[in-house]
Short mmCIF file of C-alpha atoms and ligand atoms in Angstrom, two decimals:
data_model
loop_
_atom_site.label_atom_id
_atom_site.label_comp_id
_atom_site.label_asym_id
_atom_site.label_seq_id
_atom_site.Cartn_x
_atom_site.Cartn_y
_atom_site.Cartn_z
CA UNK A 15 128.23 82.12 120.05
CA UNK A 16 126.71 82.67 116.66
CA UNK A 17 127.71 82.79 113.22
CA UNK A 18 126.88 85.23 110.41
CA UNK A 19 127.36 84.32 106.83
CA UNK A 20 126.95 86.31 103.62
CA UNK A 21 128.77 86.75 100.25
CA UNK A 22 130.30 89.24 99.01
CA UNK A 23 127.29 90.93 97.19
CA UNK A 24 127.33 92.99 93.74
CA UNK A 25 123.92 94.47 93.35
CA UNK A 26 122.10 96.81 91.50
CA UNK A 27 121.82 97.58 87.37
CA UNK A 28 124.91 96.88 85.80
CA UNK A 29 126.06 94.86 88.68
CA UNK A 30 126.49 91.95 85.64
CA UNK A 31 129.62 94.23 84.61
CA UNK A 32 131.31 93.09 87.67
CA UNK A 33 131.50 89.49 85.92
CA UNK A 34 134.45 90.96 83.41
CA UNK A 35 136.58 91.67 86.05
CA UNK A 36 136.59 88.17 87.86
CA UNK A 37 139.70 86.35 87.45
CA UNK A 38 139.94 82.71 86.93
CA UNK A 39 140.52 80.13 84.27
CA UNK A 40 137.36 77.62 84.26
CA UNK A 41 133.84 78.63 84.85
CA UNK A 42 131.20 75.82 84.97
CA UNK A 43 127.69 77.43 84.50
CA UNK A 44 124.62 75.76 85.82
CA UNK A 45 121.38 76.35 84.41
CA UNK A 46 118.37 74.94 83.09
CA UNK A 47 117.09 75.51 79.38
CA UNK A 48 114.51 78.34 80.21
CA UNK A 49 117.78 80.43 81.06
CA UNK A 50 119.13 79.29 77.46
CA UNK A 51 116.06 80.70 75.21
CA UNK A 52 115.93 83.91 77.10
CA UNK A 53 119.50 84.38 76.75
CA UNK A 54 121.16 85.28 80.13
CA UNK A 55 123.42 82.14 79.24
CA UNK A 56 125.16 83.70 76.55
CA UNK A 57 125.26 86.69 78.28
CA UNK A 58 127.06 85.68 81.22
CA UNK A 59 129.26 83.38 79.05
CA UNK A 60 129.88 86.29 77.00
CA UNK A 61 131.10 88.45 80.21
CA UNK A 62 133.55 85.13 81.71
CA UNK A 63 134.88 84.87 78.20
CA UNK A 64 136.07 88.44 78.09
CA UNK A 65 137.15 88.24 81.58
CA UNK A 66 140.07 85.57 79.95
CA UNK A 67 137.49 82.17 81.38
CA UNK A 68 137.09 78.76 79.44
CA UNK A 69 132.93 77.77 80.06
CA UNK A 70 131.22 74.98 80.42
CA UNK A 71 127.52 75.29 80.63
CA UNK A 72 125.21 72.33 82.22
CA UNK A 73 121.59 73.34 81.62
CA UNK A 74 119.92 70.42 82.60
CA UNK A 75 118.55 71.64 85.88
CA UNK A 76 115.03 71.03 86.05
CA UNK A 77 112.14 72.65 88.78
CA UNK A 78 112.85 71.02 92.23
CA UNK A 79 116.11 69.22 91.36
CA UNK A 80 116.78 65.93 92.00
CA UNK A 81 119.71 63.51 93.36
CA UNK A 82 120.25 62.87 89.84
CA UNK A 83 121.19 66.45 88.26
CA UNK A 84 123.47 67.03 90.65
CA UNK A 85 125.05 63.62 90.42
CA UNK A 86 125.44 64.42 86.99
CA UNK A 87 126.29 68.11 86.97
CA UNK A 88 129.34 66.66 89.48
CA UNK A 89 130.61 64.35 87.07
CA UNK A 90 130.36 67.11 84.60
CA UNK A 91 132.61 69.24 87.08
CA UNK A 92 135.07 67.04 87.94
CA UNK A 93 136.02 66.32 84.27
CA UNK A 94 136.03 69.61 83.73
CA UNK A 95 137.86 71.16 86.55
CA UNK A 96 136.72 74.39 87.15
CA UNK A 97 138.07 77.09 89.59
CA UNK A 98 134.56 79.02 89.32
CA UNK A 99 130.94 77.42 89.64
CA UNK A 100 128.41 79.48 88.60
CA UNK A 101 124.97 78.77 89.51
CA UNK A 102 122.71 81.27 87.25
CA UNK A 103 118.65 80.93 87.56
CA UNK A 104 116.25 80.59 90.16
CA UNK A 105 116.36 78.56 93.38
CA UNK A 106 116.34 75.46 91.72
CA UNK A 107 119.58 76.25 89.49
CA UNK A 108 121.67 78.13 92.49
CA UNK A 109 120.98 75.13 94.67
CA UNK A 110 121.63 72.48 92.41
CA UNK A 111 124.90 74.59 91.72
CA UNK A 112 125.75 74.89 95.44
CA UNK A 113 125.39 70.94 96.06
CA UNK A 114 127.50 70.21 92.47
CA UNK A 115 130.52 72.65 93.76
CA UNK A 116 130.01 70.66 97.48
CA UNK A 117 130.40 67.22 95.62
CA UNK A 118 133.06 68.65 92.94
CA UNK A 119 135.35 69.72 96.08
CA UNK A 120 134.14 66.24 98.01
CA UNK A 121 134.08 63.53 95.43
CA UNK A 122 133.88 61.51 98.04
CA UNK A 123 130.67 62.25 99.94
CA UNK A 124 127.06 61.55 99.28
CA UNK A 125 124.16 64.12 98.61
CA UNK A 126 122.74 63.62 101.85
CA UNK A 127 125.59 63.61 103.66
CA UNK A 128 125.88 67.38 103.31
CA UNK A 129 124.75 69.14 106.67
CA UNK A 130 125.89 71.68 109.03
CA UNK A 131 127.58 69.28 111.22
CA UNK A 132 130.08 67.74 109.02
CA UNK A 133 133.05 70.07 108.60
CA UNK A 134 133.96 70.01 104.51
CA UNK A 135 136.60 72.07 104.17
CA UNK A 136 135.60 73.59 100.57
CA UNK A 137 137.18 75.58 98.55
CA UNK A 138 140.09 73.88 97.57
CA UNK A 139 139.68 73.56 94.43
CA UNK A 140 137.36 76.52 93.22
CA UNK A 141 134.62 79.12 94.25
CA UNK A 142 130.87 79.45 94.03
CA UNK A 143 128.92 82.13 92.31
CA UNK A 144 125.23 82.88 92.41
CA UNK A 145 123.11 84.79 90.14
CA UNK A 146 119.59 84.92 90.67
CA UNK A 147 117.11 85.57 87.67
CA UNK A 148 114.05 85.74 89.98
CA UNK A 149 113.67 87.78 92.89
CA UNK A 150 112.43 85.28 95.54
CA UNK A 151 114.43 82.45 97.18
CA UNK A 152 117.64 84.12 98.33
CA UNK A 153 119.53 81.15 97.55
CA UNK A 154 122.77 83.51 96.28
CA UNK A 155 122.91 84.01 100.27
CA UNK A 156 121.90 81.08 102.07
CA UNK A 157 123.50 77.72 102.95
CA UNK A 158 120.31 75.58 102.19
CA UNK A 159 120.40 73.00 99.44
CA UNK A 160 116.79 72.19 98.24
CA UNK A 161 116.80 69.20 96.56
CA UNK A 162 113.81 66.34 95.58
CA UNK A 163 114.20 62.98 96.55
CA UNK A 164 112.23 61.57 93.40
CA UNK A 165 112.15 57.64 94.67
CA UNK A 166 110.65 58.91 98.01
CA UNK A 167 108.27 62.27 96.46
CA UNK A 168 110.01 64.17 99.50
CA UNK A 169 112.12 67.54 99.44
CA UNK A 170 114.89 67.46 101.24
CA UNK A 171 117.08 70.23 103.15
CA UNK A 172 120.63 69.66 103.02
CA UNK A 173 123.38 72.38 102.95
CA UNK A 174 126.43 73.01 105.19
CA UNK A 175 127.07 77.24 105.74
CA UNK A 176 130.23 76.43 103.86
CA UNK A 177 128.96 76.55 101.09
CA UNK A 178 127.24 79.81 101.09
CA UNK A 179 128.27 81.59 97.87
CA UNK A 180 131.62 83.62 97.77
CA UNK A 181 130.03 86.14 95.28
CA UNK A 182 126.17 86.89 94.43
CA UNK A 183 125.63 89.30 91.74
CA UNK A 184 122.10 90.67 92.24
CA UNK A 185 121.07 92.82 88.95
CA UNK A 186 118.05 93.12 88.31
CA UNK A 187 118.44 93.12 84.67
CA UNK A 188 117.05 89.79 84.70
CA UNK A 189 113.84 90.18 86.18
CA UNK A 190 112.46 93.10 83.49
CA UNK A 191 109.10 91.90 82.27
CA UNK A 192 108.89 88.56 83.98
CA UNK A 193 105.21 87.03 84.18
CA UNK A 194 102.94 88.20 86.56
CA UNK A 195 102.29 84.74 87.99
CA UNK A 196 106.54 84.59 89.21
CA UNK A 197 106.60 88.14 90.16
CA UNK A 198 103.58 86.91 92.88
CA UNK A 199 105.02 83.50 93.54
CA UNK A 200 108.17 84.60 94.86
CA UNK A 201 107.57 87.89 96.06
CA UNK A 202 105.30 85.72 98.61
CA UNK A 203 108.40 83.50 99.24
CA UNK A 204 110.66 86.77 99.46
CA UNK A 205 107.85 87.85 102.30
CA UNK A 206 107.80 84.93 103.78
CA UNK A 207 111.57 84.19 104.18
CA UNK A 208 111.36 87.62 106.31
CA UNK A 209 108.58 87.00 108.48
CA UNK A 210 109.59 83.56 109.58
CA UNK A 211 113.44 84.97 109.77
CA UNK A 212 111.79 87.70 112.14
CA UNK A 213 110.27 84.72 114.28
CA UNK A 214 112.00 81.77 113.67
CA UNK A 215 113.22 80.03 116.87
CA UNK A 216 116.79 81.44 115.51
CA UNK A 217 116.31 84.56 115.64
CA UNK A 218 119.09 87.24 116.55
CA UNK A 219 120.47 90.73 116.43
CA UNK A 220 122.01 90.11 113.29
CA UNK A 221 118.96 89.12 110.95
CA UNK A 222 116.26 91.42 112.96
CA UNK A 223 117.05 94.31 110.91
CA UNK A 224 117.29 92.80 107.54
CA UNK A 225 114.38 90.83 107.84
CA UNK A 226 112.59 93.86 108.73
CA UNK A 227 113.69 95.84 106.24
CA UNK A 228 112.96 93.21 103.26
CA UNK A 229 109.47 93.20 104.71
CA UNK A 230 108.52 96.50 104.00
CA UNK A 231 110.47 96.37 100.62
CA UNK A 232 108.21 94.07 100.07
CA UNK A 233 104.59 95.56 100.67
CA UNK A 234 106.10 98.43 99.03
CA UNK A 235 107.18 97.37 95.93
CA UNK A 236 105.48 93.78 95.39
CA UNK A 237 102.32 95.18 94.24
CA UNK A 238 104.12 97.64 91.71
CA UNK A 239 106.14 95.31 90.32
CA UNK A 240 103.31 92.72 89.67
CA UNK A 241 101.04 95.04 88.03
CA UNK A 242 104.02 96.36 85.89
CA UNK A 243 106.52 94.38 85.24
CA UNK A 244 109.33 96.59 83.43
CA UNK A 245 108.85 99.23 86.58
CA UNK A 246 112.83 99.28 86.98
CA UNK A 247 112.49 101.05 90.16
CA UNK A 248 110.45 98.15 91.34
CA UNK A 249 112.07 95.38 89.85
CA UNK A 250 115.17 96.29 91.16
CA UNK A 251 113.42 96.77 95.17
CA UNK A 252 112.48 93.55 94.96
CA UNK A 253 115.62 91.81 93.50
CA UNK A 254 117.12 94.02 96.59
CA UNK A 255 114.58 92.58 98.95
CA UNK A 256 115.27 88.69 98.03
CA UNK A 257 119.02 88.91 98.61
CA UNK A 258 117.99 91.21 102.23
CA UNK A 259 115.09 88.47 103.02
CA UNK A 260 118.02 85.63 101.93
CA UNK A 261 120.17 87.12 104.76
CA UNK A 262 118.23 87.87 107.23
CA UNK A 263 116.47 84.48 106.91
CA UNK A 264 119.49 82.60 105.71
CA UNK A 265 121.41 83.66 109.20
CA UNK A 266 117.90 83.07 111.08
CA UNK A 267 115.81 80.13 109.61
CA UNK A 268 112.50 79.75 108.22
CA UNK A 269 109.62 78.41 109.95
CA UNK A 270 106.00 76.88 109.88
CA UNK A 271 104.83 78.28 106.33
CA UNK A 272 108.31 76.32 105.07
CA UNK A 273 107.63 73.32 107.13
CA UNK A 274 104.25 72.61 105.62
CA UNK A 275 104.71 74.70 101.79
CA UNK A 276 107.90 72.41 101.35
CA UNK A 277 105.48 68.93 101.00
CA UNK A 278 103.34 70.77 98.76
CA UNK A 279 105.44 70.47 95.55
CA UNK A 280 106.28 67.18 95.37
CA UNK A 281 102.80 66.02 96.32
CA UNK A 282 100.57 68.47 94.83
CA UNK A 283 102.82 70.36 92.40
CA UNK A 284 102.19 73.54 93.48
CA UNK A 285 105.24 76.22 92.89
CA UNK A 286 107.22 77.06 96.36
CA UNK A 287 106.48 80.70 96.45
CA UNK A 288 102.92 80.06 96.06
CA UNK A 289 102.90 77.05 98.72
CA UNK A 290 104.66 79.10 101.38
CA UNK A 291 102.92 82.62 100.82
CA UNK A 292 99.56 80.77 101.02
CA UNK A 293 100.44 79.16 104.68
CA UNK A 294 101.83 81.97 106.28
CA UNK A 295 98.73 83.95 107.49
CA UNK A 296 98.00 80.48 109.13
CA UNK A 297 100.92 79.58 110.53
CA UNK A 298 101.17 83.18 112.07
CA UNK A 299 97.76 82.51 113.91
CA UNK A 300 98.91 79.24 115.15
CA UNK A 301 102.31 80.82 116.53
CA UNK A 302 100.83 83.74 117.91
CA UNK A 303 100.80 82.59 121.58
CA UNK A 304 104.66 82.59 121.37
CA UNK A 305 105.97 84.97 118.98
CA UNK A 306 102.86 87.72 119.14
CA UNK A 307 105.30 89.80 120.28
CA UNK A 308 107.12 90.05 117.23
CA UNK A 309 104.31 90.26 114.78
CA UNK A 310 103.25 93.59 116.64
CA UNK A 311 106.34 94.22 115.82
CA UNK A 312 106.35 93.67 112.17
CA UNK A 313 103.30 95.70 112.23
CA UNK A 314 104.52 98.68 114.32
CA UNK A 315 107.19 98.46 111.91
CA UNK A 316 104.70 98.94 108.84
CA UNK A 317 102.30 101.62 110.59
CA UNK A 318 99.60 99.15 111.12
CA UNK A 319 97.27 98.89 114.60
CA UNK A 320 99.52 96.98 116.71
CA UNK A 321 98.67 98.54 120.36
CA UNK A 322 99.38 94.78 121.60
CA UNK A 323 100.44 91.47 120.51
CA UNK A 324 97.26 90.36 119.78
CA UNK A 325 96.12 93.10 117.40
CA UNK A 326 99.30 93.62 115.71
CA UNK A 327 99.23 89.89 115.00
CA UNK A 328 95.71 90.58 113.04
CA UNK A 329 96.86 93.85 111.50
CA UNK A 330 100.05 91.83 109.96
CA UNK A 331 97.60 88.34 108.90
CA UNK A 332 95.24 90.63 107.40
CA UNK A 333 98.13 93.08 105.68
CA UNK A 334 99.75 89.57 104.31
CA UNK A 335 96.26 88.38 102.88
CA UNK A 336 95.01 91.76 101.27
CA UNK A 337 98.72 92.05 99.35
CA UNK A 338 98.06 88.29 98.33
CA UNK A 339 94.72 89.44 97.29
CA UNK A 340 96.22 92.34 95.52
CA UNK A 341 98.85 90.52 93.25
CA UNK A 342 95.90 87.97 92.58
CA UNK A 343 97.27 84.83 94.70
CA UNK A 344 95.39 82.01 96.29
CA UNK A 345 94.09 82.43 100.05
CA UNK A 346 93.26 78.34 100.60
CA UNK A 347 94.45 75.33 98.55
CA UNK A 348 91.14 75.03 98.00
CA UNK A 349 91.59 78.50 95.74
CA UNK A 350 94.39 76.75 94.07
CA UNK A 351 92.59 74.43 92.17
CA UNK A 352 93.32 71.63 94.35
CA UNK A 353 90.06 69.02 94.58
CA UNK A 354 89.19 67.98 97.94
CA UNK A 355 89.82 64.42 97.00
CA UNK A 356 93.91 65.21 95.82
CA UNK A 357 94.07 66.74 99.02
CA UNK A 358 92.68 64.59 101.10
CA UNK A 359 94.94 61.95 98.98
CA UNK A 360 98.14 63.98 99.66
CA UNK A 361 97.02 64.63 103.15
CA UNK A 362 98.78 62.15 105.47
CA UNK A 363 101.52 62.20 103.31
CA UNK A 364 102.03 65.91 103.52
CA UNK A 365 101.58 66.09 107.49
CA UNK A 366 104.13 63.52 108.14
CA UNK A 367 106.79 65.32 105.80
CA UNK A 368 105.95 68.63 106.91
CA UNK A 369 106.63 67.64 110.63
CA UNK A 370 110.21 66.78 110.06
CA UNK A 371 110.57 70.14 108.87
CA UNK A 372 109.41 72.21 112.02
CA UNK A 373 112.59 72.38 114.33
CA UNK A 374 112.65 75.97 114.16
CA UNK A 375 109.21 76.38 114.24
CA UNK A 376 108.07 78.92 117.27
CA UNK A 377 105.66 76.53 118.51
CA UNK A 378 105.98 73.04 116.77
CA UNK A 379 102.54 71.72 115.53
CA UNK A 380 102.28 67.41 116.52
CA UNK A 381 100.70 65.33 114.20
CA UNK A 382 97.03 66.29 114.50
CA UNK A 383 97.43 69.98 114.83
CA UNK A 384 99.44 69.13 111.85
CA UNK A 385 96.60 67.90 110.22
CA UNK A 386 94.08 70.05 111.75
CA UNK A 387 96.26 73.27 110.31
CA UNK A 388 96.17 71.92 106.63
CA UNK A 389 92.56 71.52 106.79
CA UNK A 390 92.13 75.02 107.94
CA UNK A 391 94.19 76.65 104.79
CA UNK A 392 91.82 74.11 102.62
CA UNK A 393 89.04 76.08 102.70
CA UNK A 394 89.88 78.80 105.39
CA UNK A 395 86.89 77.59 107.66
CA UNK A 396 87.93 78.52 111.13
CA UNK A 397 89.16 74.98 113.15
CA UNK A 398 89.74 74.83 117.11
CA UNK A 399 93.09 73.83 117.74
ZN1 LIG B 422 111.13 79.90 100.47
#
């Protein structure tokens, strides 16, 4: 038996319109300040006003939220008393969002005491909205709370599927004329949330075809969107793609590229999208005696050479590093900027959190392939494993 989760899902230009006919008394909007200055905040509080709602906005969310925020952003809440939470940004804000309406509905529990196991029994008191702004984590779809332990420099995974959003509202009105640098760094993450839902050890029926289908969206669309960022047509393929990827991984799981991207940020403050994206074509080599099979598939899928497993797995690494190389993304850490000596710093650090993170991980590194991997994707010099 097997579960399949999703929200209900507005999408498209002008799906924002949809927000005027949502009934409720008390929406409680969280942000951070970036959505402030560009003025989606008002926006959207301008569309729950007219739709009859009192606001409260908390935009205090900062890049990999912490403990703290959402501490905060609950307190916030539960004086408040909304029937609606909102979360309205990037991953960051729709996660800490998710974890404030868990603790708003459970004033009892602790952060980390939110996983899949522990039945919660939410939405008692009000329901959860996501809105992304980017086009890249899929967090309006998934279950998974991100969140950063700051005393221990560690990311954490929590997230129960109850508290996938009710309603995501996917217009891509938002993402007209971002920067080039976030149209690459999560249209990487958008890829690979697909590829690893394709080949996670969850994989199923049910996610096969929409991971699939965000990865060609993707390679499509990606490069078109990066190179011009008020293409509408692409914009909106992409912001399409995220939400598809956020399914079909979100119902699936990520994988390797996750498991060793996630330490990354903390340690060496590099942005998720750009963490992930840079690990995959690794992580797909290492996999490939166990999931080959489905990386020819991927690259059937896309028209490339795939006549078996093993040269559909090098058609798909090499398609993944030429559109990285197109949108003008790193290929090693060492292309991020990252000395050897802050690597080799972060380095034990980094293997020992990424190996809590590999349960779903096709074949599960130990702790000197580990290693061995993130010395590999320092410099890309070939290493026998
Ligand atoms: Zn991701």
């Amino acid at each position: 038996m097997w579960l399949f989760k999703s929200p209900e899902i507005v999408y498209g230009e002008g799906a924002l319109d949809t927000l005027e006919q949502v009934s409720g008394r008390r929406a409680f909007v969280v942000t951070d300040v970036t959505m402030v200055k560009l003025g989606f905040v008002d926006r959207v509080v301008g569309y729950l006003q007219r739709a009859g709602m009192e606001t409260q906005v908390f935009a205090e969310v900062e890049p990999n939220p912490t403990y703290q925020v959402v501490l905060k952003g609950k307190e916030l809440c539960l004086a408040f008393e909304p029937d609606w939470v909102v979360g309205l940004g990037g991953g960051s804000a729709m996660d800490a969002a998710k974890a404030i309406y868990v603790l708003y509905e459970r004033p009892d529990m602790e952060v980390e005491e939110i996983n899949p196991l522990v039945p919660l029994g939410l939405g008692k008191k009000a329901r959860l909205m996501a809105i992304p702004t980017t086009s890249g984590t899929g967090a309006e779809t998934t279950w998974l709370v991100v969140l950063t332990d700051q005393e221990a420099h560690k990311k954490t995974v929590l997230g129960s599927r109850e508290n996938v959003p009710h309603l995501a509202i996917v217009d891509p009105c938002f993402t007209m004329g971002l920067p080039q640098q976030i149209t690459a760094d999560t249209g990487m993450d958008v890829l690979t949330h697909a590829i690893e839902g394709y080949t996670s050890l969850w994989v199923n029926d049910f996610s096969d075809g929409l991971c699939l289908a965000a990865i060609r969206l993707v390679f499509s669309y990606l490069p078109r969107a990066w190179a011009d960022g008020q293409d509408a047509e692409a914009r909106e393929k992409m912001h399409n793609a995220a939400t598809i990827a956020g399914l079909g991984f979100g119902n699936s799981n990520a994988a390797l590229a996750h498991a060793m991207g996630h330490p990354m940020s903390p340690n060496l403050g590099v942005p998720h999208g750009r963490a992930v994206g840079l690990y995959l074509p690794y992580t797909i080599q290492f996999t490939a005696g166990c999931m080959g099979h489905r990386y020819a598939e991927i690259a059937r899928f896309l028209s490339l050479p795939a006549s078996s497993s093993e040269e559909g797995t090098a058609s798909l690494v090499q398609a993944v590093r030429e559109l990285a190389g197109r949108i003008g993304q790193p290929l090693t850490v060492a292309d991020l900027g990252v000395t050897y000596q802050d690597f080799e710093a972060a380095l034990p650090k980094m293997v020992e959190d990424g190996l809590i993170d590999t349960t779903t991980s096709a074949r599960c590194p130990d702790d000197l392939e580990m290693e061995k991997l993130y010395r590999y994707a320092y410099e890309g010099k070939a290493i026998d494993f």
